[in-house]
Amino acid sequence: MSRLPSDEKQNENPDPYPDISDNTYEINVINSNRFHFTDYANNDKLVEDIPEKENFQFEEFDMSIEQVKDKTLRELKEQLVSDKVPEAVQNKYIIIDDILYYISNVDNDPIIRLYIPSHIKQAVVEQYHDKNGHMGIDKTFDSIRQKYFWPNMFKELYNYVTTCVPCQSRNLQKVRAPIQETKIPPYPFCHVGVDLSGPYPTTMSGNRYIIGFIDLYSGWPEAFSVATKSTDNVAHLLIEEITSRHSGIQILTSDNGGENCSKAMEEVCKELNIKHIKTSFYHPQGNAKIERFHRTLHDVLSKLIEDHSTTWDLYLNQALAAIRFNINESTQLSPFYALYNRDPVLPLDNILKPRRKYNGEEYHKIALQQQHKSFMLVHKTMKKSKQKQAKYANKHSKDIKFEVGNPVFYKNHRRASKLSRKWTPYYRIIEQTSPVSFILKNQLDGTTTKAHAEQIRLAKLDWEIPNNNQGKALRKAAYVVPVESQSEDSSDDESIDSDTPLNQIAKRYKK
């Protein structure tokens, strides 16, 4: 930021207590979508002050004169004076002291309401809405209509209140987006979900967390007790336990936890040629199968450990066996059968020796047929289950179309108190990564975030960067990106992305 040079000579004996306004500056926000560093590489180009909305001044106010300034209102007064309007219209208006009034409820209980000129309507609306508690449409309309009148008042109030940023930040309601049907993996351990659960009571081995993996085809779960939720633990288990036991996987789905989104984890996925999919922030439904597994695991562990909460890691494998050996509702098969193509054998079965199904002399042919049959059954039942879940989940959903460039409100997940606003304004969609996933950019500070469609609401207005002046005469300011050194041999092919935040550009050209 630079200051404009003053034409006045500097005082040789400056006042040791300068005026406060002499050190008051105005800091504006540049639209980073339209920013280019070459426009601000020197002091020649100045950014003019952001103009404020013109507010009506009530000094030496005379309503009769203000009504004359409104062309429609002036013509109506002239027609009423010259009796050029029908009697039905004549009965609705009255002129008192050269001021036009509107008469409502002419036949029952007449009320004289002041006819407001068009250039004063904004001041009336701001007084009765912005400065009177930001009430809803009906209450604001009822308050104004008791005293004032202008055509299409309710329609204009509706448009004003529905585009009021403080009102929408507090009153918007969450809308459930239609559930997205995911693809069924072609074979076991092609697509795996991972999640970390805890902390739990510290065991005698020092374990406090559970890192869980689940195969999205068969439902086969893996869970490991660990002491810390670190990237090293997740990467170690992925390489030494999952890959070595079930071979390589193609897709890994996780949330945005630090242990899953670190640079080390990205390098592991790159080396193993794994496509890493991260769900939207604050939307665990994107990795629902592993979340549901943890819920079931908690139920089973709670029944096994009874009151010995510090020994839960000793019962973890027993709880996993229970989940693996029982029928999965989505596939109608147990995860054990879907993976090994045979029913599990429990210890009691070795004593009772139940008769197994006769598979003939050529077992390998029958096994292949059964494997194909189970594969078709898994796909059929999973597809049917997904459709059933989607039908139930979409019962109260609403399909809202978002486009890149739309201004949106983003749900405030970090409310400090009940008085904090529920939705944060000044976000804009800059990229759509899936039918219901978007990347948002904060128009105030340039930060980006990934959000689900349920966490954003379309704004009915285009964002205007707020200008919080307090009536002081502020100095004009120019925005300068300092260029200390720039090589003349630098390639012109290096282009600056218009979406790059201002501070990143500045740091890049300081080097």
Coordinates of C-alpha atoms in Angstrom, one line a residue:
M1 CA 0.0 0.0 0.0
S2 CA 1.3 3.4 -0.8
R3 CA 0.1 6.9 0.0
L4 CA -0.5 9.7 -2.5
P5 CA 2.1 12.5 -2.4
S6 CA 0.9 15.7 -0.8
D7 CA 1.3 19.0 -2.7
E8 CA 1.8 20.9 0.5
K9 CA 5.2 21.4 1.9
Q10 CA 6.1 19.5 5.0
N11 CA 6.0 21.5 8.2
E12 CA 9.5 21.9 9.6
N13 CA 8.1 21.7 13.2
P14 CA 5.5 18.9 12.9
D15 CA 3.0 18.7 15.7
P16 CA 4.1 16.0 18.1
Y17 CA 0.4 15.0 18.5
P18 CA -0.8 14.6 15.0
D19 CA -4.5 14.5 14.2
I20 CA -5.9 11.0 14.2
S21 CA -7.4 11.4 10.8
D22 CA -3.9 12.1 9.4
N23 CA -3.0 8.4 10.1
T24 CA -6.3 6.9 8.9
Y25 CA -6.2 4.8 5.8
E26 CA -8.7 2.8 3.8
I27 CA -7.9 -0.8 2.9
N28 CA -10.0 -2.3 0.1
V29 CA -10.2 -5.8 -1.2
I30 CA -9.2 -6.7 -4.8
N31 CA -11.2 -9.3 -6.6
S32 CA -8.7 -12.0 -7.0
N33 CA -10.5 -13.5 -10.0
R34 CA -9.6 -10.4 -12.0
F35 CA -6.2 -9.7 -10.5
H36 CA -3.1 -9.5 -12.7
F37 CA 0.3 -8.6 -11.2
T38 CA 1.3 -6.5 -14.2
D39 CA -1.4 -3.9 -13.4
Y40 CA 0.1 -3.4 -9.9
A41 CA 3.8 -3.7 -10.5
N42 CA 4.4 0.0 -9.9
N43 CA 2.9 3.1 -8.3
D44 CA 1.4 4.5 -11.5
K45 CA -2.0 2.9 -11.3
L46 CA -4.1 3.9 -8.3
V47 CA -7.1 2.1 -7.1
E48 CA -9.9 4.5 -6.5
D49 CA -11.9 4.4 -3.3
I50 CA -14.9 2.0 -3.5
P51 CA -17.9 4.3 -4.0
E52 CA -20.6 4.0 -1.3
K53 CA -24.2 3.8 -1.9
E54 CA -25.8 7.2 -2.1
N55 CA -27.9 7.7 1.0
F56 CA -30.8 10.2 1.1
Q57 CA -30.1 13.3 3.2
F58 CA -32.9 14.6 5.4
E59 CA -31.4 18.0 6.0
E60 CA -34.0 20.8 5.3
F61 CA -36.5 18.1 4.4
D62 CA -39.9 19.0 2.8
M63 CA -42.1 16.1 1.8
S64 CA -44.1 18.2 -0.7
I65 CA -40.9 19.1 -2.6
E66 CA -39.6 15.5 -2.4
Q67 CA -42.9 14.2 -3.9
V68 CA -42.5 16.6 -6.8
K69 CA -39.1 15.0 -7.6
D70 CA -40.9 11.7 -8.3
K71 CA -42.2 11.9 -11.9
T72 CA -45.0 9.3 -11.4
L73 CA -46.1 10.8 -8.1
R74 CA -46.0 14.4 -9.6
E75 CA -48.2 13.3 -12.5
L76 CA -50.7 11.6 -10.2
K77 CA -51.0 14.8 -8.1
E78 CA -51.6 16.9 -11.2
Q79 CA -54.3 14.5 -12.4
L80 CA -56.0 14.5 -9.0
V81 CA -56.0 18.3 -8.8
S82 CA -57.5 18.6 -12.3
D83 CA -60.0 15.7 -11.7
K84 CA -58.7 13.7 -14.7
V85 CA -58.8 10.4 -12.9
P86 CA -61.8 8.1 -12.3
E87 CA -63.8 8.5 -9.1
A88 CA -62.7 5.1 -7.8
V89 CA -59.1 6.3 -8.0
Q90 CA -60.0 9.7 -6.6
N91 CA -61.4 8.2 -3.5
K92 CA -58.1 6.4 -2.7
Y93 CA -56.0 9.6 -2.5
I94 CA -56.1 12.8 -0.6
I95 CA -53.9 15.9 -0.8
I96 CA -53.3 17.7 2.5
D97 CA -51.0 20.7 2.7
D98 CA -49.8 19.9 -0.8
I99 CA -48.7 16.4 0.3
L100 CA -50.3 13.3 -1.3
Y101 CA -51.6 10.5 1.0
Y102 CA -53.1 7.1 0.2
I103 CA -56.3 6.0 1.8
S104 CA -56.6 2.3 2.6
N105 CA -59.7 0.5 3.8
V106 CA -61.9 3.2 2.4
D107 CA -65.2 1.6 3.2
N108 CA -64.4 0.0 6.6
D109 CA -61.8 1.7 8.7
P110 CA -59.9 4.3 6.6
I111 CA -56.2 4.8 7.3
I112 CA -54.3 7.7 5.8
R113 CA -50.8 6.6 4.7
L114 CA -48.1 8.9 3.4
Y115 CA -47.2 8.3 -0.3
I116 CA -43.4 7.7 -0.3
P117 CA -41.4 9.0 -3.4
S118 CA -39.2 6.4 -5.1
H119 CA -35.9 8.0 -3.9
I120 CA -36.9 7.7 -0.3
K121 CA -38.2 4.1 -0.3
Q122 CA -34.7 2.8 0.4
A123 CA -34.4 4.9 3.6
V124 CA -37.8 3.7 4.8
V125 CA -37.0 0.0 4.2
E126 CA -33.6 0.3 5.9
Q127 CA -35.1 2.0 8.9
Y128 CA -37.9 -0.6 9.4
H129 CA -35.8 -3.6 8.5
D130 CA -32.0 -3.1 8.9
K131 CA -32.3 -0.8 12.0
N132 CA -35.3 -2.5 13.5
G133 CA -34.1 -6.0 14.2
H134 CA -34.0 -7.5 10.7
M135 CA -37.5 -8.9 11.0
G136 CA -39.1 -11.1 8.4
I137 CA -41.1 -10.1 5.3
D138 CA -44.5 -10.1 6.9
K139 CA -43.5 -8.2 10.1
T140 CA -41.6 -5.6 8.1
F141 CA -44.5 -5.1 5.7
D142 CA -47.0 -4.8 8.5
S143 CA -44.9 -2.2 10.2
I144 CA -44.5 0.0 7.1
R145 CA -48.0 -0.3 5.7
Q146 CA -49.4 1.3 8.9
K147 CA -47.9 4.6 8.0
Y148 CA -46.5 4.6 4.4
F149 CA -47.5 3.5 0.9
W150 CA -46.0 3.0 -2.5
P151 CA -46.9 0.6 -5.3
N152 CA -45.7 -3.0 -5.2
M153 CA -44.5 -2.5 -1.6
F154 CA -44.8 -6.2 -0.6
K155 CA -42.9 -7.4 -3.8
E156 CA -40.1 -4.9 -3.2
L157 CA -39.9 -5.9 0.5
Y158 CA -39.8 -9.6 -0.4
N159 CA -36.9 -9.0 -2.8
Y160 CA -35.0 -6.9 -0.3
V161 CA -35.4 -9.2 2.7
T162 CA -34.6 -12.4 0.7
T163 CA -31.3 -10.7 -0.4
C164 CA -30.4 -9.3 3.0
V165 CA -27.0 -10.9 3.9
P166 CA -27.4 -10.8 7.7
C167 CA -30.9 -12.3 7.5
Q168 CA -29.8 -15.1 5.1
S169 CA -26.7 -15.8 7.2
R170 CA -29.0 -16.7 10.1
N171 CA -32.3 -17.9 8.7
L172 CA -31.3 -20.2 5.8
Q173 CA -32.2 -23.9 6.2
K174 CA -30.2 -26.9 5.2
V175 CA -31.4 -28.6 2.1
R176 CA -30.7 -32.3 1.7
A177 CA -29.1 -33.1 -1.7
P178 CA -30.1 -36.3 -3.6
I179 CA -27.9 -39.2 -2.7
Q180 CA -25.3 -40.2 -5.3
E181 CA -25.3 -43.9 -6.3
T182 CA -21.7 -45.1 -6.3
K183 CA -20.2 -47.7 -8.7
I184 CA -20.0 -51.3 -7.5
P185 CA -16.3 -52.5 -7.5
P186 CA -15.6 -55.3 -10.0
Y187 CA -13.7 -57.5 -7.5
P188 CA -12.8 -57.7 -3.8
F189 CA -10.3 -55.1 -2.5
C190 CA -10.5 -53.0 -5.6
H191 CA -12.0 -50.1 -3.7
V192 CA -11.2 -49.7 0.0
G193 CA -12.4 -47.2 2.6
V194 CA -10.2 -46.1 5.5
D195 CA -11.1 -44.1 8.6
L196 CA -9.7 -43.5 12.1
S197 CA -11.9 -43.8 15.2
G198 CA -11.2 -42.7 18.8
P199 CA -9.9 -41.8 21.2
Y200 CA -10.9 -44.7 23.4
P201 CA -9.8 -45.4 27.0
T202 CA -6.0 -46.0 27.0
T203 CA -5.3 -49.7 27.2
M204 CA -2.5 -51.4 29.1
S205 CA -0.6 -51.6 25.7
G206 CA -1.0 -47.8 25.3
N207 CA -3.5 -48.0 22.4
R208 CA -6.1 -45.3 22.1
Y209 CA -7.3 -45.4 18.5
I210 CA -8.6 -47.8 15.9
I211 CA -7.6 -47.5 12.2
G212 CA -10.2 -49.4 10.1
F213 CA -10.2 -50.5 6.5
I214 CA -13.2 -52.1 4.7
D215 CA -13.6 -53.6 1.2
L216 CA -16.5 -51.9 -0.5
Y217 CA -17.2 -55.1 -2.6
S218 CA -17.4 -57.9 0.0
G219 CA -17.7 -55.8 3.2
W220 CA -14.6 -57.5 4.6
P221 CA -13.3 -55.3 7.5
E222 CA -9.8 -54.9 8.9
A223 CA -9.1 -52.9 12.1
F224 CA -5.9 -52.2 14.0
S225 CA -5.4 -50.7 17.4
V226 CA -2.7 -48.0 17.5
A227 CA -1.4 -45.5 20.1
T228 CA -1.5 -42.4 17.9
K229 CA -3.3 -41.2 14.9
S230 CA -0.3 -40.5 12.7
T231 CA 0.3 -40.7 9.0
D232 CA 3.1 -43.2 9.7
N233 CA 0.6 -45.7 11.2
V234 CA -1.9 -45.4 8.4
A235 CA 0.8 -45.8 5.7
H236 CA 2.5 -48.7 7.5
L237 CA -0.8 -50.6 7.8
L238 CA -1.7 -49.9 4.2
I239 CA 1.6 -51.3 3.0
E240 CA 2.4 -54.0 5.4
E241 CA -1.1 -55.3 6.2
I242 CA -3.6 -54.5 3.5
T243 CA -1.4 -54.6 0.4
S244 CA 0.6 -57.6 1.5
R245 CA -2.5 -59.6 2.6
H246 CA -5.0 -58.7 -0.1
S247 CA -2.8 -57.4 -2.9
G248 CA -2.8 -53.9 -4.4
I249 CA -5.9 -51.7 -4.4
Q250 CA -7.0 -49.3 -7.0
I251 CA -9.0 -46.7 -5.1
L252 CA -8.7 -45.5 -1.5
T253 CA -11.4 -43.3 0.1
S254 CA -10.8 -41.3 3.2
D255 CA -11.9 -38.2 5.0
N256 CA -9.8 -35.0 5.2
G257 CA -8.0 -35.8 8.4
G258 CA -4.4 -34.8 8.7
E259 CA -3.2 -38.4 8.9
N260 CA -4.9 -39.1 5.5
C261 CA -4.0 -35.9 3.6
S262 CA -0.3 -35.5 4.5
K263 CA 2.5 -35.3 1.9
A264 CA 3.7 -38.7 3.1
M265 CA 0.4 -40.3 2.4
E266 CA 0.3 -38.8 -1.1
E267 CA 3.7 -40.2 -1.8
V268 CA 2.6 -43.7 -0.7
C269 CA -0.5 -43.6 -2.9
K270 CA 1.6 -42.4 -5.8
E271 CA 4.2 -45.2 -5.4
L272 CA 1.4 -47.8 -5.1
N273 CA -0.6 -46.3 -8.0
I274 CA -3.6 -45.8 -5.8
K275 CA -6.2 -43.2 -6.6
H276 CA -6.9 -41.3 -3.4
I277 CA -10.4 -39.9 -3.1
K278 CA -11.1 -37.5 -0.2
T279 CA -14.7 -36.7 0.9
S280 CA -16.1 -33.3 1.4
F281 CA -15.4 -31.5 4.7
Y282 CA -18.0 -32.2 7.4
H283 CA -19.7 -34.8 5.2
P284 CA -18.9 -38.3 6.5
Q285 CA -21.7 -39.8 4.4
G286 CA -19.2 -39.8 1.5
N287 CA -17.4 -42.7 3.3
A288 CA -20.5 -44.2 4.8
K289 CA -19.5 -47.9 4.7
I290 CA -16.5 -47.5 7.0
E291 CA -18.5 -45.1 9.2
R292 CA -21.2 -47.8 9.6
F293 CA -18.6 -50.4 10.2
H294 CA -17.2 -48.4 13.1
R295 CA -20.7 -48.1 14.6
T296 CA -21.2 -51.9 14.4
L297 CA -17.7 -52.5 15.8
H298 CA -18.5 -50.3 18.8
D299 CA -21.7 -52.2 19.5
V300 CA -19.9 -55.5 19.3
L301 CA -16.9 -54.4 21.4
S302 CA -19.2 -52.9 24.1
K303 CA -20.9 -56.2 24.5
L304 CA -17.7 -58.2 24.6
I305 CA -15.7 -56.1 27.1
E306 CA -18.6 -55.5 29.5
D307 CA -17.1 -53.2 32.1
H308 CA -13.4 -53.7 31.3
S309 CA -13.0 -50.7 29.1
T310 CA -9.2 -50.7 29.3
T311 CA -8.9 -54.1 27.6
W312 CA -10.9 -53.4 24.4
D313 CA -7.9 -54.0 22.1
L314 CA -7.8 -57.7 23.3
Y315 CA -11.3 -58.2 22.0
L316 CA -10.8 -56.4 18.7
N317 CA -10.0 -59.5 16.6
Q318 CA -13.0 -61.4 18.1
A319 CA -15.3 -58.5 17.2
L320 CA -13.9 -58.5 13.6
A321 CA -14.6 -62.2 13.3
A322 CA -18.2 -61.7 14.3
I323 CA -18.7 -59.1 11.6
R324 CA -16.9 -61.2 9.0
F325 CA -18.8 -64.4 9.6
N326 CA -22.3 -62.9 9.7
I327 CA -24.6 -62.1 6.7
N328 CA -24.2 -58.7 5.3
E329 CA -27.6 -57.1 4.5
S330 CA -26.3 -55.3 1.3
T331 CA -24.9 -58.5 -0.3
Q332 CA -27.0 -61.2 1.4
L333 CA -23.7 -63.0 1.9
S334 CA -21.2 -63.0 4.7
P335 CA -17.9 -61.0 4.0
F336 CA -16.1 -64.3 4.5
Y337 CA -18.1 -66.1 1.9
A338 CA -17.9 -63.2 -0.6
L339 CA -14.1 -63.3 -0.2
Y340 CA -13.3 -67.0 0.1
N341 CA -16.4 -68.5 -1.7
R342 CA -17.2 -70.8 1.3
D343 CA -19.0 -70.6 4.6
P344 CA -17.0 -70.0 7.7
V345 CA -16.4 -72.9 10.1
L346 CA -16.8 -72.2 13.8
P347 CA -15.3 -74.3 16.6
L348 CA -18.6 -75.9 17.4
D349 CA -19.0 -77.0 13.8
N350 CA -16.0 -79.3 14.2
I351 CA -17.8 -81.2 17.0
L352 CA -21.4 -81.3 15.6
K353 CA -20.1 -81.8 12.0
P354 CA -23.1 -80.4 10.0
R355 CA -23.4 -81.8 6.5
R356 CA -22.0 -79.5 3.9
K357 CA -23.5 -79.2 0.5
Y358 CA -22.2 -81.9 -1.9
N359 CA -20.2 -80.3 -4.7
G360 CA -19.6 -83.4 -6.8
E361 CA -16.4 -85.1 -7.8
E362 CA -15.1 -82.2 -9.8
Y363 CA -15.0 -79.6 -7.1
H364 CA -13.1 -77.0 -9.1
K365 CA -15.8 -76.8 -11.7
I366 CA -18.5 -76.5 -9.1
A367 CA -16.4 -73.9 -7.2
L368 CA -16.1 -71.7 -10.3
Q369 CA -19.8 -71.9 -10.9
Q370 CA -20.5 -71.0 -7.3
Q371 CA -18.0 -68.1 -7.5
H372 CA -19.7 -66.7 -10.6
K373 CA -23.1 -67.2 -8.9
S374 CA -22.0 -65.3 -5.8
F375 CA -20.4 -62.6 -7.9
M376 CA -23.7 -62.0 -9.8
L377 CA -25.7 -62.2 -6.5
V378 CA -23.4 -59.6 -4.9
H379 CA -23.9 -57.2 -7.8
K380 CA -27.6 -57.8 -7.9
T381 CA -28.3 -57.4 -4.2
M382 CA -25.9 -54.4 -3.8
K383 CA -27.6 -52.6 -6.7
K384 CA -31.0 -53.3 -5.2
S385 CA -29.9 -52.2 -1.8
K386 CA -28.4 -49.0 -3.2
Q387 CA -31.6 -48.2 -5.0
K388 CA -33.6 -48.9 -1.8
Q389 CA -31.4 -46.6 0.3
A390 CA -31.5 -43.9 -2.3
K391 CA -35.3 -44.0 -2.4
Y392 CA -35.5 -43.6 1.3
A393 CA -32.8 -41.0 1.6
N394 CA -34.2 -38.9 -1.3
K395 CA -37.7 -38.8 0.1
H396 CA -37.1 -35.3 1.6
S397 CA -34.2 -34.2 -0.7
K398 CA -34.3 -31.3 -3.2
D399 CA -32.2 -31.2 -6.3
I400 CA -30.7 -27.7 -6.5
K401 CA -28.5 -26.9 -9.5
F402 CA -25.3 -25.1 -8.8
E403 CA -23.0 -23.6 -11.5
V404 CA -19.4 -22.4 -11.4
G405 CA -19.4 -18.7 -10.6
N406 CA -22.6 -18.8 -8.4
P407 CA -22.4 -16.8 -5.1
V408 CA -23.2 -19.0 -2.2
F409 CA -23.5 -19.2 1.5
Y410 CA -21.3 -21.8 3.3
K411 CA -22.5 -23.5 6.4
N412 CA -20.7 -22.3 9.5
H413 CA -19.4 -25.5 11.2
R414 CA -17.4 -23.6 13.9
R415 CA -20.0 -21.5 15.6
A416 CA -18.6 -20.0 18.8
S417 CA -22.0 -19.6 20.4
K418 CA -25.7 -19.8 19.7
L419 CA -25.5 -16.2 18.6
S420 CA -23.1 -16.9 15.8
R421 CA -24.5 -16.9 12.3
K422 CA -25.3 -20.3 10.9
W423 CA -24.2 -19.5 7.3
T424 CA -21.1 -17.6 6.1
P425 CA -21.5 -15.3 3.2
Y426 CA -19.1 -14.1 0.5
Y427 CA -18.2 -17.5 -1.0
R428 CA -18.3 -18.3 -4.7
I429 CA -18.1 -21.7 -6.6
I430 CA -14.9 -21.9 -8.7
E431 CA -14.9 -25.6 -9.5
Q432 CA -17.3 -28.6 -9.6
T433 CA -15.6 -31.9 -8.8
S434 CA -18.6 -34.1 -8.8
P435 CA -22.4 -33.7 -9.1
V436 CA -22.6 -32.7 -5.5
S437 CA -19.1 -31.6 -4.6
F438 CA -17.7 -28.2 -5.2
I439 CA -14.7 -26.1 -4.4
L440 CA -15.5 -22.7 -2.9
K441 CA -13.5 -19.5 -2.7
N442 CA -13.9 -16.9 0.0
Q443 CA -14.2 -13.6 -1.7
L444 CA -12.7 -11.7 1.3
D445 CA -9.5 -13.6 1.9
G446 CA -9.1 -15.8 -1.2
T447 CA -9.0 -19.1 0.7
T448 CA -10.6 -22.2 -0.8
T449 CA -12.5 -25.1 0.7
K450 CA -14.2 -28.3 -0.6
A451 CA -17.9 -28.5 0.3
H452 CA -20.9 -30.8 -0.3
A453 CA -24.1 -29.5 -1.9
E454 CA -25.8 -29.9 1.5
Q455 CA -23.5 -27.4 3.1
I456 CA -24.0 -24.5 0.6
R457 CA -27.0 -22.4 -0.3
L458 CA -27.4 -20.3 -3.4
A459 CA -27.4 -16.6 -2.7
K460 CA -30.0 -14.5 -4.5
L461 CA -27.6 -11.6 -5.0
D462 CA -24.2 -11.0 -6.3
W463 CA -21.6 -10.3 -3.5
E464 CA -20.6 -6.7 -2.8
I465 CA -17.5 -6.5 -0.7
P466 CA -18.5 -4.6 2.5
N467 CA -17.0 -1.2 3.0
N468 CA -17.1 -0.4 6.8
N469 CA -16.4 3.4 6.8
Q470 CA -17.4 5.5 9.7
G471 CA -17.7 8.8 8.0
K472 CA -14.0 9.7 8.1
A473 CA -12.3 11.2 5.1
L474 CA -9.9 8.4 4.2
R475 CA -6.9 8.7 2.0
K476 CA -6.8 7.0 -1.3
A477 CA -4.5 4.0 -1.6
A478 CA -2.7 2.2 -4.3
Y479 CA -2.0 -1.5 -4.2
V480 CA 1.5 -2.4 -5.1
V481 CA 3.1 -5.8 -5.5
P482 CA 6.8 -5.0 -4.8
V483 CA 9.1 -6.3 -7.5
E484 CA 12.6 -6.3 -5.9
S485 CA 14.3 -8.3 -8.6
Q486 CA 13.0 -9.9 -11.7
S487 CA 15.2 -11.5 -14.3
E488 CA 14.9 -10.1 -17.8
D489 CA 15.4 -13.6 -19.2
S490 CA 12.3 -14.9 -17.4
S491 CA 10.0 -16.8 -19.7
D492 CA 6.9 -15.0 -20.9
D493 CA 5.2 -18.4 -21.1
E494 CA 4.8 -18.5 -17.4
S495 CA 1.3 -17.3 -16.8
I496 CA -0.3 -16.4 -13.6
D497 CA -3.5 -18.1 -12.7
S498 CA -6.2 -15.4 -12.1
D499 CA -7.5 -17.5 -9.1
T500 CA -4.1 -17.3 -7.3
P501 CA -4.5 -15.4 -4.0
L502 CA -2.8 -12.0 -3.9
N503 CA -0.4 -12.9 -1.1
Q504 CA 0.9 -15.9 -3.0
I505 CA 1.6 -13.8 -6.0
A506 CA 3.4 -11.2 -3.8
K507 CA 5.6 -13.9 -2.2
R508 CA 6.4 -15.4 -5.6
Y509 CA 7.7 -12.1 -7.0
K510 CA 9.6 -11.2 -3.8
K511 CA 11.9 -14.1 -4.3

